[in-house]
Amino acid sequence: MKTKDFLEELKGQSADELSAKLVDAKKELFNLRFQNATNQLENTSRIREVRHNIARIQTVLTQINNQ
């Protein structure tokens, strides 16, 4: 998914939905790191992508909470 599309999707969601997405993304990051440590992960760039998505979700959450 393109970054702009992902951001537009995030901006259209409520704070509760974003919090749920954040929890899911953090779980995915944990699983990816675990797979990487056990040499089972083929696409290591996915870790970076998930980390950036977590930051994007947190940014939109902060913007919503400051309004």
Tab-separated table of N, CA and C in Angstrom:
chain	number	residue	atom	x	y	z
A	1	MET	N	0.846	-1.176	0.000
A	1	MET	CA	0.000	0.000	0.000
A	1	MET	C	0.893	1.241	0.000
A	2	LYS	N	0.533	2.201	-0.811
A	2	LYS	CA	1.291	3.451	-0.900
A	2	LYS	C	1.157	4.243	0.397
A	3	THR	N	2.158	5.039	0.683
A	3	THR	CA	2.178	5.815	1.916
A	3	THR	C	1.002	6.790	1.993
A	4	LYS	N	0.730	7.492	0.897
A	4	LYS	CA	-0.369	8.468	0.918
A	4	LYS	C	-1.707	7.785	1.141
A	5	ASP	N	-1.901	6.627	0.506
A	5	ASP	CA	-3.145	5.891	0.700
A	5	ASP	C	-3.277	5.427	2.146
A	6	PHE	N	-2.174	4.959	2.711
A	6	PHE	CA	-2.171	4.485	4.094
A	6	PHE	C	-2.506	5.634	5.042
A	7	LEU	N	-1.916	6.806	4.811
A	7	LEU	CA	-2.188	7.962	5.665
A	7	LEU	C	-3.638	8.415	5.557
A	8	GLU	N	-4.176	8.423	4.360
A	8	GLU	CA	-5.576	8.813	4.188
A	8	GLU	C	-6.500	7.836	4.906
A	9	GLU	N	-6.159	6.561	4.845
A	9	GLU	CA	-6.948	5.548	5.551
A	9	GLU	C	-6.883	5.783	7.058
A	10	LEU	N	-5.697	6.105	7.566
A	10	LEU	CA	-5.535	6.334	9.001
A	10	LEU	C	-6.309	7.568	9.462
A	11	LYS	N	-6.263	8.618	8.672
A	11	LYS	CA	-6.932	9.869	9.059
A	11	LYS	C	-8.448	9.722	9.103
A	12	GLY	N	-8.977	8.729	8.410
A	12	GLY	CA	-10.415	8.520	8.408
A	12	GLY	C	-10.909	7.629	9.527
A	13	GLN	N	-10.013	7.191	10.395
A	13	GLN	CA	-10.397	6.267	11.463
A	13	GLN	C	-10.444	6.975	12.809
A	14	SER	N	-11.159	6.348	13.742
A	14	SER	CA	-11.273	6.916	15.082
A	14	SER	C	-10.044	6.549	15.910
A	15	ALA	N	-9.930	7.164	17.077
A	15	ALA	CA	-8.787	6.910	17.956
A	15	ALA	C	-8.770	5.459	18.432
A	16	ASP	N	-9.947	4.874	18.680
A	16	ASP	CA	-10.009	3.481	19.123
A	16	ASP	C	-9.532	2.530	18.034
A	17	GLU	N	-9.934	2.803	16.800
A	17	GLU	CA	-9.501	1.963	15.684
A	17	GLU	C	-7.998	2.078	15.464
A	18	LEU	N	-7.480	3.293	15.622
A	18	LEU	CA	-6.038	3.494	15.464
A	18	LEU	C	-5.258	2.787	16.569
A	19	SER	N	-5.789	2.808	17.770
A	19	SER	CA	-5.130	2.117	18.880
A	19	SER	C	-5.078	0.614	18.623
A	20	ALA	N	-6.155	0.068	18.081
A	20	ALA	CA	-6.188	-1.357	17.751
A	20	ALA	C	-5.182	-1.676	16.648
A	21	LYS	N	-5.092	-0.792	15.642
A	21	LYS	CA	-4.118	-0.988	14.568
A	21	LYS	C	-2.705	-0.928	15.105
A	22	LEU	N	-2.473	-0.042	16.064
A	22	LEU	CA	-1.145	0.103	16.659
A	22	LEU	C	-0.742	-1.170	17.386
A	23	VAL	N	-1.668	-1.745	18.137
A	23	VAL	CA	-1.389	-2.994	18.852
A	23	VAL	C	-1.072	-4.111	17.858
A	24	ASP	N	-1.858	-4.200	16.786
A	24	ASP	CA	-1.624	-5.229	15.769
A	24	ASP	C	-0.262	-5.052	15.104
A	25	ALA	N	0.106	-3.811	14.805
A	25	ALA	CA	1.384	-3.546	14.153
A	25	ALA	C	2.548	-3.895	15.077
A	26	LYS	N	2.400	-3.603	16.363
A	26	LYS	CA	3.472	-3.938	17.307
A	26	LYS	C	3.617	-5.448	17.463
A	27	LYS	N	2.502	-6.175	17.425
A	27	LYS	CA	2.564	-7.639	17.479
A	27	LYS	C	3.257	-8.184	16.235
A	28	GLU	N	2.918	-7.598	15.080
A	28	GLU	CA	3.552	-8.038	13.839
A	28	GLU	C	5.054	-7.775	13.883
A	29	LEU	N	5.452	-6.617	14.400
A	29	LEU	CA	6.870	-6.293	14.509
A	29	LEU	C	7.588	-7.283	15.415
A	30	PHE	N	6.963	-7.637	16.527
A	30	PHE	CA	7.553	-8.622	17.435
A	30	PHE	C	7.763	-9.950	16.712
A	31	ASN	N	6.733	-10.401	15.985
A	31	ASN	CA	6.845	-11.669	15.262
A	31	ASN	C	7.917	-11.616	14.187
A	32	LEU	N	8.017	-10.495	13.484
A	32	LEU	CA	9.046	-10.354	12.452
A	32	LEU	C	10.444	-10.392	13.061
A	33	ARG	N	10.617	-9.717	14.190
A	33	ARG	CA	11.928	-9.735	14.858
A	33	ARG	C	12.279	-11.139	15.338
A	34	PHE	N	11.285	-11.849	15.823
A	34	PHE	CA	11.512	-13.220	16.279
A	34	PHE	C	11.919	-14.100	15.103
A	35	GLN	N	11.212	-13.970	13.979
A	35	GLN	CA	11.554	-14.746	12.787
A	35	GLN	C	12.950	-14.391	12.284
A	36	ASN	N	13.306	-13.121	12.373
A	36	ASN	CA	14.627	-12.689	11.930
A	36	ASN	C	15.719	-13.286	12.817
A	37	ALA	N	15.471	-13.346	14.108
A	37	ALA	CA	16.456	-13.893	15.039
A	37	ALA	C	16.672	-15.385	14.828
A	38	THR	N	15.639	-16.072	14.362
A	38	THR	CA	15.761	-17.511	14.140
A	38	THR	C	16.039	-17.837	12.668
A	39	ASN	N	16.417	-16.822	11.904
A	39	ASN	CA	16.765	-16.964	10.484
A	39	ASN	C	15.640	-17.565	9.646
A	40	GLN	N	14.405	-17.246	9.967
A	40	GLN	CA	13.256	-17.723	9.200
A	40	GLN	C	12.653	-16.625	8.330
A	41	LEU	N	13.120	-15.404	8.498
A	41	LEU	CA	12.554	-14.266	7.780
A	41	LEU	C	13.283	-14.077	6.455
A	42	GLU	N	12.521	-14.096	5.361
A	42	GLU	CA	13.120	-13.919	4.043
A	42	GLU	C	13.148	-12.449	3.623
A	43	ASN	N	12.083	-11.715	3.928
A	43	ASN	CA	11.973	-10.319	3.516
A	43	ASN	C	12.261	-9.418	4.716
A	44	THR	N	13.516	-9.095	4.940
A	44	THR	CA	13.890	-8.302	6.115
A	44	THR	C	13.454	-6.848	5.999
A	45	SER	N	13.160	-6.381	4.802
A	45	SER	CA	12.727	-4.995	4.643
A	45	SER	C	11.339	-4.773	5.244
A	46	ARG	N	10.615	-5.846	5.495
A	46	ARG	CA	9.279	-5.744	6.098
A	46	ARG	C	9.371	-5.171	7.517
A	47	ILE	N	10.464	-5.453	8.220
A	47	ILE	CA	10.648	-4.918	9.578
A	47	ILE	C	10.658	-3.393	9.525
A	48	ARG	N	11.408	-2.844	8.598
A	48	ARG	CA	11.498	-1.389	8.460
A	48	ARG	C	10.142	-0.799	8.086
A	49	GLU	N	9.441	-1.452	7.186
A	49	GLU	CA	8.135	-0.977	6.750
A	49	GLU	C	7.149	-0.934	7.920
A	50	VAL	N	7.143	-1.970	8.744
A	50	VAL	CA	6.233	-2.023	9.895
A	50	VAL	C	6.611	-0.954	10.919
A	51	ARG	N	7.902	-0.743	11.137
A	51	ARG	CA	8.339	0.298	12.074
A	51	ARG	C	7.863	1.674	11.614
A	52	HIS	N	7.948	1.936	10.322
A	52	HIS	CA	7.500	3.215	9.786
A	52	HIS	C	5.982	3.349	9.909
A	53	ASN	N	5.268	2.257	9.679
A	53	ASN	CA	3.810	2.292	9.825
A	53	ASN	C	3.409	2.567	11.270
A	54	ILE	N	4.134	1.997	12.219
A	54	ILE	CA	3.866	2.261	13.641
A	54	ILE	C	4.043	3.753	13.921
A	55	ALA	N	5.096	4.338	13.399
A	55	ALA	CA	5.336	5.770	13.600
A	55	ALA	C	4.225	6.604	12.972
A	56	ARG	N	3.756	6.200	11.805
A	56	ARG	CA	2.667	6.933	11.145
A	56	ARG	C	1.386	6.868	11.972
A	57	ILE	N	1.085	5.682	12.501
A	57	ILE	CA	-0.115	5.522	13.327
A	57	ILE	C	-0.011	6.385	14.571
A	58	GLN	N	1.149	6.383	15.209
A	58	GLN	CA	1.334	7.185	16.418
A	58	GLN	C	1.215	8.675	16.116
A	59	THR	N	1.707	9.106	14.965
A	59	THR	CA	1.609	10.513	14.578
A	59	THR	C	0.158	10.929	14.395
A	60	VAL	N	-0.626	10.108	13.710
A	60	VAL	CA	-2.034	10.440	13.493
A	60	VAL	C	-2.794	10.419	14.825
A	61	LEU	N	-2.465	9.480	15.698
A	61	LEU	CA	-3.092	9.449	17.025
A	61	LEU	C	-2.797	10.740	17.796
A	62	THR	N	-1.574	11.197	17.735
A	62	THR	CA	-1.197	12.429	18.424
A	62	THR	C	-1.956	13.622	17.851
A	63	GLN	N	-2.082	13.659	16.531
A	63	GLN	CA	-2.822	14.750	15.903
A	63	GLN	C	-4.283	14.748	16.329
A	64	ILE	N	-4.882	13.558	16.414
A	64	ILE	CA	-6.281	13.457	16.825
A	64	ILE	C	-6.444	13.898	18.276
A	65	ASN	N	-5.522	13.485	19.134
A	65	ASN	CA	-5.627	13.820	20.558
A	65	ASN	C	-5.378	15.289	20.835
A	66	ASN	N	-4.641	15.979	19.961
A	66	ASN	CA	-4.344	17.396	20.179
A	66	ASN	C	-5.403	18.327	19.600
A	67	GLN	N	-6.378	17.782	18.922
A	67	GLN	CA	-7.424	18.639	18.330
A	67	GLN	C	-8.483	18.982	19.332
